[in-house]
PDB file of C-alpha atoms and ligand atoms in Angstrom:
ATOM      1  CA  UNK A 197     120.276  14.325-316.452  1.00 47.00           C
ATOM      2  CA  UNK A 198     117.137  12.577-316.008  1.00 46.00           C
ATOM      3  CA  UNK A 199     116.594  12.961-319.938  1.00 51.00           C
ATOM      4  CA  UNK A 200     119.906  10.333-320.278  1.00 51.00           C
ATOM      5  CA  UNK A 201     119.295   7.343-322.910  1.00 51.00           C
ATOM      6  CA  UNK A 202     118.306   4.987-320.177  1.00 55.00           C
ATOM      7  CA  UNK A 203     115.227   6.313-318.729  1.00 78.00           C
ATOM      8  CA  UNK A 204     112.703   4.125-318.502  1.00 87.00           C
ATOM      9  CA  UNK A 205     110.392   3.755-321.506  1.00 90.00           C
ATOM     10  CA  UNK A 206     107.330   6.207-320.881  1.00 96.00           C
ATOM     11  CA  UNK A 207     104.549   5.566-322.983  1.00 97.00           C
ATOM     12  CA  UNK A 208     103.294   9.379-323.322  1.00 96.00           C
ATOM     13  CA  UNK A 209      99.930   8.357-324.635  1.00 96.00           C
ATOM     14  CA  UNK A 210      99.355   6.259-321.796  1.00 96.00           C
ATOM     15  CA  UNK A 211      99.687   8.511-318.668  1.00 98.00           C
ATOM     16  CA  UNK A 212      98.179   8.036-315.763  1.00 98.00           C
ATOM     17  CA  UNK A 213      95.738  10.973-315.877  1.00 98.00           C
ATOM     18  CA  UNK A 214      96.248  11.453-312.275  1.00 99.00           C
ATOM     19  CA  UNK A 215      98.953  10.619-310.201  1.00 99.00           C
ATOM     20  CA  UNK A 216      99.080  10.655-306.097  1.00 99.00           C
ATOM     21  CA  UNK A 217     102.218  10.423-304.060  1.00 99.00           C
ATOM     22  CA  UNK A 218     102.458   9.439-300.324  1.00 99.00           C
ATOM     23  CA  UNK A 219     106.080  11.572-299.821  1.00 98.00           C
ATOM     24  CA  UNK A 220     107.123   9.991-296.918  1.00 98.00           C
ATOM     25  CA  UNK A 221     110.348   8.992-294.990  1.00 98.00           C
ATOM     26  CA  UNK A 222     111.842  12.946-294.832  1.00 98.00           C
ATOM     27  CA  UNK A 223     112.684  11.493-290.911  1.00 98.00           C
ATOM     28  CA  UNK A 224     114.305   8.461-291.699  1.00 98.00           C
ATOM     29  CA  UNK A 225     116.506  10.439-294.431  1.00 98.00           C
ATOM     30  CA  UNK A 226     117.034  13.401-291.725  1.00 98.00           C
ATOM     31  CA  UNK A 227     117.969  10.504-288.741  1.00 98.00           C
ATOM     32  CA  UNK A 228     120.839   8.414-291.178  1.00 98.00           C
ATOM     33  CA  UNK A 229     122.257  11.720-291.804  1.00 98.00           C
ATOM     34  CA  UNK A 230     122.014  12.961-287.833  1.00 98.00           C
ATOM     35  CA  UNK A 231     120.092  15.609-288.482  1.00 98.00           C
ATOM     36  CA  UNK A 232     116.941  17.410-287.528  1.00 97.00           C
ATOM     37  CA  UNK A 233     113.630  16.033-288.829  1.00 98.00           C
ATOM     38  CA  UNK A 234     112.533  19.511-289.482  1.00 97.00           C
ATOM     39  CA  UNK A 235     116.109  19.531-291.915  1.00 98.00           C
ATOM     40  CA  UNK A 236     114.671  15.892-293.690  1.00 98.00           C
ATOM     41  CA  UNK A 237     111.302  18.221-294.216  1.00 98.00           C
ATOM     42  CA  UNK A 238     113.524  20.904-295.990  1.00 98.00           C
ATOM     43  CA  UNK A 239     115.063  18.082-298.330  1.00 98.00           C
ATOM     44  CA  UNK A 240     111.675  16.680-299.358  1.00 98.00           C
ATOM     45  CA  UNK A 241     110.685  19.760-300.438  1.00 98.00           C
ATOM     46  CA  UNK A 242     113.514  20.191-302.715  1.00 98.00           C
ATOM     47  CA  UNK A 243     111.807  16.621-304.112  1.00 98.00           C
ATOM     48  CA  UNK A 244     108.070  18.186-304.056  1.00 98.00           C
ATOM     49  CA  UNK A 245     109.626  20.966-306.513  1.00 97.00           C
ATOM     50  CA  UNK A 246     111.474  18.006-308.703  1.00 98.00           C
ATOM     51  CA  UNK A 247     108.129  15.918-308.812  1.00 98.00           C
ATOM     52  CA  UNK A 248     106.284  18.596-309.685  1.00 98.00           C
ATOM     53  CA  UNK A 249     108.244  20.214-312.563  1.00 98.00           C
ATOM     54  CA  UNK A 250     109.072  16.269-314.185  1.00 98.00           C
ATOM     55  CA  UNK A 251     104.831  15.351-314.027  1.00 98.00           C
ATOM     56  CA  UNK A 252     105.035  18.821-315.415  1.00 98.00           C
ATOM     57  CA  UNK A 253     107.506  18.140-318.520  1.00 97.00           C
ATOM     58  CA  UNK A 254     106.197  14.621-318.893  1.00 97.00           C
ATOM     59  CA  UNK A 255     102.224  16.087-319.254  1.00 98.00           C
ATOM     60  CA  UNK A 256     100.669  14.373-316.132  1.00 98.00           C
ATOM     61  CA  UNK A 257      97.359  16.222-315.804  1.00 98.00           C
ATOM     62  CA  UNK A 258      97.051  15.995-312.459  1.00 98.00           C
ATOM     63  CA  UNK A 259      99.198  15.630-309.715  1.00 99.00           C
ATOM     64  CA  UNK A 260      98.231  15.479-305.159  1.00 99.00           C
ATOM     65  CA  UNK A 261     100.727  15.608-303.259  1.00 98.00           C
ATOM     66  CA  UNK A 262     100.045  14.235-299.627  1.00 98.00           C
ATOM     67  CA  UNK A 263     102.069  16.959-297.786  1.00 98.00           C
ATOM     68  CA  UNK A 264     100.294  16.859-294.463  1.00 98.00           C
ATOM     69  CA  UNK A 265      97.543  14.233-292.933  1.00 98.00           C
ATOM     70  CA  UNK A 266      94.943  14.825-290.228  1.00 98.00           C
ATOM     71  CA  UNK A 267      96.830  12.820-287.781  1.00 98.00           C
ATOM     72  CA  UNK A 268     100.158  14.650-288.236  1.00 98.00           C
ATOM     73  CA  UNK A 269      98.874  17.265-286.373  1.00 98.00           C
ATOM     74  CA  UNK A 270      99.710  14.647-283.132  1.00 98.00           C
ATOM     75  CA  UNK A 271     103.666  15.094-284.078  1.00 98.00           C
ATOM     76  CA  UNK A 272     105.623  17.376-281.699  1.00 97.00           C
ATOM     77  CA  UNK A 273     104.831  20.841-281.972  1.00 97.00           C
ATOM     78  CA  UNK A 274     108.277  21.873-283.368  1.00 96.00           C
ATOM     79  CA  UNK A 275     107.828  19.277-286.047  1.00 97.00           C
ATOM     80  CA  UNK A 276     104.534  20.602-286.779  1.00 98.00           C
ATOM     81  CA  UNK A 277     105.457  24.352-286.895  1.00 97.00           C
ATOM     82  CA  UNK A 278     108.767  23.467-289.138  1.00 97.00           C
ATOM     83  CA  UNK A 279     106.362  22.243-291.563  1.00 98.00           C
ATOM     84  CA  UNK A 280     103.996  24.816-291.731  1.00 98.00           C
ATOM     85  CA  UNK A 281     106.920  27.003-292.307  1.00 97.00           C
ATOM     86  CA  UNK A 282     108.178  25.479-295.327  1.00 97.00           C
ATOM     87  CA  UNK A 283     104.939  25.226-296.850  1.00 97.00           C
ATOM     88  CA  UNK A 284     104.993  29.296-296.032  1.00 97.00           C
ATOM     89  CA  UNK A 285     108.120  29.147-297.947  1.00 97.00           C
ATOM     90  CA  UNK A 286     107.453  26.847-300.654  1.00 96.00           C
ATOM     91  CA  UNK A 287     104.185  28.706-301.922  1.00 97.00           C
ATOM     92  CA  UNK A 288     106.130  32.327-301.825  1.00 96.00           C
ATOM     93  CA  UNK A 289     109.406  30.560-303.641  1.00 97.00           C
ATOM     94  CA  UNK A 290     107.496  28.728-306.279  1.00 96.00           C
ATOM     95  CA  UNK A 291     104.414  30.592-307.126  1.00 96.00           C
ATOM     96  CA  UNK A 292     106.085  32.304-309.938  1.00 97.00           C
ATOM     97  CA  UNK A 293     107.380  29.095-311.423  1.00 97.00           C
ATOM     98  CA  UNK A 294     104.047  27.746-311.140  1.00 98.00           C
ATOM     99  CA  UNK A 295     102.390  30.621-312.934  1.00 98.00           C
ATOM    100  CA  UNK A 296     104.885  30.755-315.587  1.00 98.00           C
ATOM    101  CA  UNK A 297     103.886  26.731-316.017  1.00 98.00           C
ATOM    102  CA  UNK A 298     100.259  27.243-315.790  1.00 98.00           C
ATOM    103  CA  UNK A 299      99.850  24.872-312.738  1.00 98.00           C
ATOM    104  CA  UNK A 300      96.900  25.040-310.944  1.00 98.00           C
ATOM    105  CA  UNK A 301      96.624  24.978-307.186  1.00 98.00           C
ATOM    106  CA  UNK A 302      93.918  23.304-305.743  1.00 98.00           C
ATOM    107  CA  UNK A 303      93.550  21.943-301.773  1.00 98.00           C
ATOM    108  CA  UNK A 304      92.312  18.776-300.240  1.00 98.00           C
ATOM    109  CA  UNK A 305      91.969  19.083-296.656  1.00 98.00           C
ATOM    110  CA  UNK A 306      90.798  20.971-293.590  1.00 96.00           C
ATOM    111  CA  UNK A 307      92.486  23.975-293.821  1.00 96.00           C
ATOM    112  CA  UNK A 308      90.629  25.580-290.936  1.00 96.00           C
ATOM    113  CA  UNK A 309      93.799  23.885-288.776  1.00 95.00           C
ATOM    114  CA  UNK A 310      96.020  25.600-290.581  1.00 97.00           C
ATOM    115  CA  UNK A 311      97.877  28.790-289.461  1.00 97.00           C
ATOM    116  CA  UNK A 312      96.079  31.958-290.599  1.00 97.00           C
ATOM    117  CA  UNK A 313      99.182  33.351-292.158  1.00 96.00           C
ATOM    118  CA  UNK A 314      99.856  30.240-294.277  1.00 96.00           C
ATOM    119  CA  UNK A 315      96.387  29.394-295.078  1.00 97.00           C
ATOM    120  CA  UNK A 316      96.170  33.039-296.530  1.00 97.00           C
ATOM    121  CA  UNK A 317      98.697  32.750-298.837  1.00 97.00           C
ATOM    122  CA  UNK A 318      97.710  29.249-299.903  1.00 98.00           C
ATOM    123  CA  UNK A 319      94.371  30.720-300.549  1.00 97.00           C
ATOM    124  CA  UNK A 320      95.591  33.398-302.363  1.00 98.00           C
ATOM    125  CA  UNK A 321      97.752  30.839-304.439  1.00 98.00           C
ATOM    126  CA  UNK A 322      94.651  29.008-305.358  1.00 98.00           C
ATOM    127  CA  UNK A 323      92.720  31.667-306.469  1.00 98.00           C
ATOM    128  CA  UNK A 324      95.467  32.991-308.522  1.00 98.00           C
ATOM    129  CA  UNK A 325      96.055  29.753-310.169  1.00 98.00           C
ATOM    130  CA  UNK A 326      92.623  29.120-310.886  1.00 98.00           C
ATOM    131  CA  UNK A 327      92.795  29.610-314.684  1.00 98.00           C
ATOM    132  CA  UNK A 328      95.731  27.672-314.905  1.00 98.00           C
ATOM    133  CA  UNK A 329      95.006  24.879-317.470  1.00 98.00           C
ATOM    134  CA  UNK A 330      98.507  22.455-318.055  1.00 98.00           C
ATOM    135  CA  UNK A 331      98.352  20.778-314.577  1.00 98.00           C
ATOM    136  CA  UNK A 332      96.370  20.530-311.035  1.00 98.00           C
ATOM    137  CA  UNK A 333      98.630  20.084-308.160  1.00 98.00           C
ATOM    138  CA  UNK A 334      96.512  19.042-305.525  1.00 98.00           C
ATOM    139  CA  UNK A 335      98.084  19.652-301.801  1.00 98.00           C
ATOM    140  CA  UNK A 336      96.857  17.405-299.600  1.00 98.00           C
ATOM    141  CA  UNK A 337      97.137  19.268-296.622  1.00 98.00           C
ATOM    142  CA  UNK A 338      95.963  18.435-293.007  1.00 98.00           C
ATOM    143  CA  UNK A 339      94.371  16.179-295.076  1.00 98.00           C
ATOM    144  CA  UNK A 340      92.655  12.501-294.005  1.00 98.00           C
ATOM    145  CA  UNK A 341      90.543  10.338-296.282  1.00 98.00           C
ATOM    146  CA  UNK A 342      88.586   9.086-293.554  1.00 98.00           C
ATOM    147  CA  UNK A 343      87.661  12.801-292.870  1.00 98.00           C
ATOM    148  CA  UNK A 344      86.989  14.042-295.898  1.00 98.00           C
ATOM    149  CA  UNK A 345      84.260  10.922-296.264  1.00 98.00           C
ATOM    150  CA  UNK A 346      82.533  11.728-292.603  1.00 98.00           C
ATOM    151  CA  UNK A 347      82.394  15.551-293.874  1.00 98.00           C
ATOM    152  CA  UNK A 348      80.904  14.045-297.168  1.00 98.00           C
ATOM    153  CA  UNK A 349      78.170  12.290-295.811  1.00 98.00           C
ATOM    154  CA  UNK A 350      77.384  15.201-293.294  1.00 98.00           C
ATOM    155  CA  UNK A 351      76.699  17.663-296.042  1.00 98.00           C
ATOM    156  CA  UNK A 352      75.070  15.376-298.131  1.00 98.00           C
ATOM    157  CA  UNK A 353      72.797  15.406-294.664  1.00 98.00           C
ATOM    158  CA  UNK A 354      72.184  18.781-294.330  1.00 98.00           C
ATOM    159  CA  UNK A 355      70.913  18.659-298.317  1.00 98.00           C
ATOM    160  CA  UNK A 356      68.384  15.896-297.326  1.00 98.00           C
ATOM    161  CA  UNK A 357      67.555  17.691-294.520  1.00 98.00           C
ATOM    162  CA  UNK A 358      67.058  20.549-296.579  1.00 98.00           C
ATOM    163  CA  UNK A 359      64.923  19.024-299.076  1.00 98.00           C
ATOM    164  CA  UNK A 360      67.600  19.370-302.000  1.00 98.00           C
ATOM    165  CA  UNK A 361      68.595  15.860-302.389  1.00 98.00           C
ATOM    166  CA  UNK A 362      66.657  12.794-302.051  1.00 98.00           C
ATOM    167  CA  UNK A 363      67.959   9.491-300.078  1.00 98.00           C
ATOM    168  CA  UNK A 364      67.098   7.324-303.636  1.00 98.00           C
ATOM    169  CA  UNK A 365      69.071   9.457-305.460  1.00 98.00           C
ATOM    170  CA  UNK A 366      72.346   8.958-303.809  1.00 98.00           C
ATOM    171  CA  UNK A 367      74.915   7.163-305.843  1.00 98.00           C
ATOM    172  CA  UNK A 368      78.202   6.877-306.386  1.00 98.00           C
ATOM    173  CA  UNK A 369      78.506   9.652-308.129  1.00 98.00           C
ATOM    174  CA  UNK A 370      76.712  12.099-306.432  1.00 98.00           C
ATOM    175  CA  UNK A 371      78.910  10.626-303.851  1.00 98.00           C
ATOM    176  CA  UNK A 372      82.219  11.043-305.272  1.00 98.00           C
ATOM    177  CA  UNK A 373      80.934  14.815-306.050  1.00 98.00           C
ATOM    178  CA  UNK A 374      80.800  15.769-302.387  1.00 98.00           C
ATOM    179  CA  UNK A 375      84.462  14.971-302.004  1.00 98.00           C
ATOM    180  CA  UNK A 376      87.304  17.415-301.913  1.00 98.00           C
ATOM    181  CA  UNK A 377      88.290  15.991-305.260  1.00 98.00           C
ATOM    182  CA  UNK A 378      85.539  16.538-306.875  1.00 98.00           C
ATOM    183  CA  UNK A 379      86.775  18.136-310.334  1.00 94.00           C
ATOM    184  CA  UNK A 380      89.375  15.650-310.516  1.00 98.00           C
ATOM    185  CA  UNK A 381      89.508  12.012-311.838  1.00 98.00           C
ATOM    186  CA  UNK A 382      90.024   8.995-309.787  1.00 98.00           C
ATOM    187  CA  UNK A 383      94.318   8.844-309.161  1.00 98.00           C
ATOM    188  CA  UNK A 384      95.467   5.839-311.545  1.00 98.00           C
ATOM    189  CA  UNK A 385      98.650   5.752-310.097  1.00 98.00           C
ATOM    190  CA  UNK A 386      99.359   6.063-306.322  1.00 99.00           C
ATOM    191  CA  UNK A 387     103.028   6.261-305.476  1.00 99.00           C
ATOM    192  CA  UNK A 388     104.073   6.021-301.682  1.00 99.00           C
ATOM    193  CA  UNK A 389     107.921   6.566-300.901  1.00 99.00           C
ATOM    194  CA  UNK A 390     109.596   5.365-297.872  1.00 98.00           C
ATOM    195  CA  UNK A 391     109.101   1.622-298.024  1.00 98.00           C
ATOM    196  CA  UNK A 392     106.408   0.662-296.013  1.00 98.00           C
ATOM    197  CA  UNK A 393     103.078  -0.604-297.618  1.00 98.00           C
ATOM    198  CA  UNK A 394     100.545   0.828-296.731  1.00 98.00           C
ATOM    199  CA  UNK A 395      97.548   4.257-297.651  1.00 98.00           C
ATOM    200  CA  UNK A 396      97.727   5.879-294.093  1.00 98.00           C
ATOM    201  CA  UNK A 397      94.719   7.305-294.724  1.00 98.00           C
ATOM    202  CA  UNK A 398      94.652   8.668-298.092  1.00 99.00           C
ATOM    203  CA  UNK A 399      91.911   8.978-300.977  1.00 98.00           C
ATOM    204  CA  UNK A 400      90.488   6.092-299.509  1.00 98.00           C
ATOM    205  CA  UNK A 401      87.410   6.312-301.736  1.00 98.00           C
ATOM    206  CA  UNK A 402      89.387   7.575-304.489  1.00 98.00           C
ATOM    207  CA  UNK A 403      91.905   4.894-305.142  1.00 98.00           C
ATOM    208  CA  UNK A 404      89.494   2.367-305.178  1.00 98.00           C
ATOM    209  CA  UNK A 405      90.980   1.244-308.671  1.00 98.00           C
ATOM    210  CA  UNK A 406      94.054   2.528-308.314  1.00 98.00           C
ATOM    211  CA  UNK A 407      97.758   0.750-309.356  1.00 98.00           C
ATOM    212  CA  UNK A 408      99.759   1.180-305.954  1.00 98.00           C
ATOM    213  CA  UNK A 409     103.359   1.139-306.036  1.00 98.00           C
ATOM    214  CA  UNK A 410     105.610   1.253-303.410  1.00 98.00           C
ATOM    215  CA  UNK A 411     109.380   2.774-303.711  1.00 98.00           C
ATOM    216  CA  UNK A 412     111.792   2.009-301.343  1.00 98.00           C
ATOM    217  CA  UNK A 413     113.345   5.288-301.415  1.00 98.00           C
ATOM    218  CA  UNK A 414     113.178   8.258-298.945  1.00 98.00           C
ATOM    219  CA  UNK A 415     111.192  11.349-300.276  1.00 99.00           C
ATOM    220  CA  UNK A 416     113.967  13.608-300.478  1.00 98.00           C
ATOM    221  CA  UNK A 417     116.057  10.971-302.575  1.00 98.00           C
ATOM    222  CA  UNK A 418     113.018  10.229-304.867  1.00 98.00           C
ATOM    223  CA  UNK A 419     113.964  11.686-308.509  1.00 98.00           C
ATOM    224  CA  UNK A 420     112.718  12.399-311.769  1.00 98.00           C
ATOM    225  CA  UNK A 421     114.044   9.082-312.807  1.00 97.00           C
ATOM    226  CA  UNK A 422     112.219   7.166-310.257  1.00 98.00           C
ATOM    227  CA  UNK A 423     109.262   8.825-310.853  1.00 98.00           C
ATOM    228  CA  UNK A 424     109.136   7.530-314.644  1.00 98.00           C
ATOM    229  CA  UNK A 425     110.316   3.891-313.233  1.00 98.00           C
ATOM    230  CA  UNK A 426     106.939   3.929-311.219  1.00 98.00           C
ATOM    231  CA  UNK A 427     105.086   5.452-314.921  1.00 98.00           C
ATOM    232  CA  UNK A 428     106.887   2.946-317.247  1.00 98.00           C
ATOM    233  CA  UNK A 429     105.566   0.179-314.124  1.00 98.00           C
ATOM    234  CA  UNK A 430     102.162   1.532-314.232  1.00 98.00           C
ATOM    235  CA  UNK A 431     101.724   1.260-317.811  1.00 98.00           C
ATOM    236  CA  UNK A 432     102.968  -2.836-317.710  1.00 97.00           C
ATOM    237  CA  UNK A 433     100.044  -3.568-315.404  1.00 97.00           C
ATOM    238  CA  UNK A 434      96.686  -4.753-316.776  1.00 94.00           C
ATOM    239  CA  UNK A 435      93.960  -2.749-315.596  1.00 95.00           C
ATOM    240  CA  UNK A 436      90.423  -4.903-315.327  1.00 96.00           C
ATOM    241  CA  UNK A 437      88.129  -3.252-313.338  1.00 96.00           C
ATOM    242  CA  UNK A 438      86.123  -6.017-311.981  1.00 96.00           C
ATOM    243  CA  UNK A 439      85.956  -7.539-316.332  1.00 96.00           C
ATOM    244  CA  UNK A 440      87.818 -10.448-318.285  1.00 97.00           C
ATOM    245  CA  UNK A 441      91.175 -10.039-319.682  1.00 95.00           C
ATOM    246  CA  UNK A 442      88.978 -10.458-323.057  1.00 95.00           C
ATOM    247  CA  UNK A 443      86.358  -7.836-322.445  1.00 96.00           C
ATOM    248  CA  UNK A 444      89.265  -5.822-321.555  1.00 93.00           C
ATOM    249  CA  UNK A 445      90.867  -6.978-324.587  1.00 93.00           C
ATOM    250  CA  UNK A 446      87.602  -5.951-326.591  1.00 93.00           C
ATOM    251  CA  UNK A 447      87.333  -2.696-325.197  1.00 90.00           C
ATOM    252  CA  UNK A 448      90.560  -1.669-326.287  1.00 87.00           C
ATOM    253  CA  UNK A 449      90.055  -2.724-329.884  1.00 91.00           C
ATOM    254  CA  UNK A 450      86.930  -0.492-329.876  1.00 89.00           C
ATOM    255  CA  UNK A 451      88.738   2.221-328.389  1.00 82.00           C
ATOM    256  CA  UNK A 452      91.183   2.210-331.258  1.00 65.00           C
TER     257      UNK A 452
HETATM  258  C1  LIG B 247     107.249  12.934-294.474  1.00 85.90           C
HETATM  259  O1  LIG B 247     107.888  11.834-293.970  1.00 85.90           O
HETATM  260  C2  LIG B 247     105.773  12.825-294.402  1.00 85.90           C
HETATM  261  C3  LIG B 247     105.149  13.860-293.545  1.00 85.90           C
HETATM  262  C4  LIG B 247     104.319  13.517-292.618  1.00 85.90           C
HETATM  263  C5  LIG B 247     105.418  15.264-293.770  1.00 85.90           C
HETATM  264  P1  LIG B 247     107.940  11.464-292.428  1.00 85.90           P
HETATM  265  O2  LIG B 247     108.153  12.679-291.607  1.00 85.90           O
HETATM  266  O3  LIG B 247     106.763  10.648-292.062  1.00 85.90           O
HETATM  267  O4  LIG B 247     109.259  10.575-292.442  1.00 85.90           O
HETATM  268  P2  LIG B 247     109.508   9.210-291.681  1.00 85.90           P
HETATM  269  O5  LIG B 247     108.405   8.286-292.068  1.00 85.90           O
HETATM  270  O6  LIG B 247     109.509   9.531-290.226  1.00 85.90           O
HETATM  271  O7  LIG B 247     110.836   8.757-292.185  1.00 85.90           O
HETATM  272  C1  LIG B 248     101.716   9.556-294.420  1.00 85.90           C
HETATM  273  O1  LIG B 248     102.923   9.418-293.792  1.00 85.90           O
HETATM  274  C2  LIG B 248     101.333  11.007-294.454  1.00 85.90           C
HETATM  275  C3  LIG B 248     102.094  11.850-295.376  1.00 85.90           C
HETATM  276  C4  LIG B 248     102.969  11.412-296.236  1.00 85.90           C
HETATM  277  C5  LIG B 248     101.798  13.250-295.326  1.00 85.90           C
HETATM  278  P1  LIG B 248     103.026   9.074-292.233  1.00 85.90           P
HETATM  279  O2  LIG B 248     104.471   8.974-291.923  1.00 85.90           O
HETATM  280  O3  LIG B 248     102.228  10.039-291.451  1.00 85.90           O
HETATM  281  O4  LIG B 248     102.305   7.659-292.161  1.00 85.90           O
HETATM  282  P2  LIG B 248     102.464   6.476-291.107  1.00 85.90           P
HETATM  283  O5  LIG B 248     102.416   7.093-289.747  1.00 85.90           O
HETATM  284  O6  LIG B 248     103.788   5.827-291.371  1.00 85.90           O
HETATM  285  O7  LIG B 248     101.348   5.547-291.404  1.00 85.90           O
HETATM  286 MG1  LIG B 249     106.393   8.643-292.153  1.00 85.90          MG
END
């Protein structure tokens, strides 16, 4: 279906080489429909598995998916517990697809929050995906950017308190490599569903280049097509990264 004639024009040399995706509005989709939040949850899953297999098929390299922030853990306990569930289920439903299509699993987050049952089988998912070459699929998962910087900084701490790294020798990079995504590149592309306009706390540090785009529609209703509308967007904008149009310009004729 999504394959039809008029799918947007995807440029497959031009991917973004890593893709994130705010999922939100399973709630608002749940309350038009009268039912329970916990049931909009269930829906956007069905979407997580569509996202997944089309960056899949389409050869994204690398895929996070915020599933769960930091501050979600403030949502009504029922809310909270439906969630955990379906990530239960989600991990024992799809970890044979996602062997068969050599997906690795990788986590961003504080899992330490996490149930013990479901953190144990999300561990166990990540270590048996660890091979896996074709794709990372990052779970963001009790996951907040703001967070994952303090943590940052406090073990870079502990190494200068330790004698292993020196305060001059703290860059960017060094930096970057005390993040949870530290064997991944920066996201090009950051997609957030739902409508509203904003990060809510996510790879802050990260998307500090990134092309944002915003899609009006609810998680569960986001498809494979309007996944390669937000692509076939992202490769119309012109990345300069703090240059000229014409050093851009020259770059790319060198890169050729
Ligand atoms: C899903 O959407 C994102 C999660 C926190 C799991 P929401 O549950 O935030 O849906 P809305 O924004 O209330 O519609
Ligand atoms: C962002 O959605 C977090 C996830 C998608 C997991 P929220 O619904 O929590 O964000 P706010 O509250 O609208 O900023
Ligand atoms: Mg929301």
């Amino acid at each position: 279906m999504g394959r039809s004639k008029d799918s947007p024009k995807v440029d497959r040399k031009r991917l973004p080489r890593h893709i994130g995706i705010i999922m939100d509005g399973n709630g608002r989709w749940a309350k038009l429909r009268g039912f329970s939040r916990a049931r909009g949850h269930r829906a956007g899953s069905q979407a997580v598995r569509t996202v997944v297999k089309a960056c899949r098929s389409i050869g994204v390299q690398n895929l996070t998916l915020f599933a769960f922030s930091a501050q979600n853990w403030g949502r009504p306990r029922e809310e909270v517990q439906a969630l955990m569930e379906l990530l239960a289920e989600f991990i024992a439903k799809e970890w044979q697809e996602i062997m068969d299509r050599d997906i690795r699993v990788i986590n961003l987050g504080e899992l330490r929050r996490v149930p013990p049952d479901v953190r144990t089988r999300l561990k166990s998912m990540i270590v048996a995906t660890r091979k896996n070459r074709s794709m990372t699929l990052a779970l963001a998962l009790s996951y907040g950017a703001r967070e994952e910087i303090v943590r940052a900084a406090r073990n870079l701490g502990r190494r200068m308190r330790a004698g292993k790294l020196s305060p001059k020798d703290l860059d960017v990079n060094v930096f970057s490599n005390a993040l949870y995504t530290s064997d991944l590149p920066d996201p090009d592309l950051i997609i957030r569903t739902g409508g509203e306009m904003r990060i809510s706390n996510f790879l802050l540090w990260q998307s500090a280049y990134a092309e944002l785009y915003f899609s009006t529609k609810l998680f569960p209703d986001f498809s494979r097509q309007d996944l390669l509308l937000a692509i076939a967007d992202y490769q119309r904008r012109r990345r300069r990264f703090g240059l000229t149009d014409e050093q851009i310009r020259k770059k790319d004729r060198r890169g050729k």
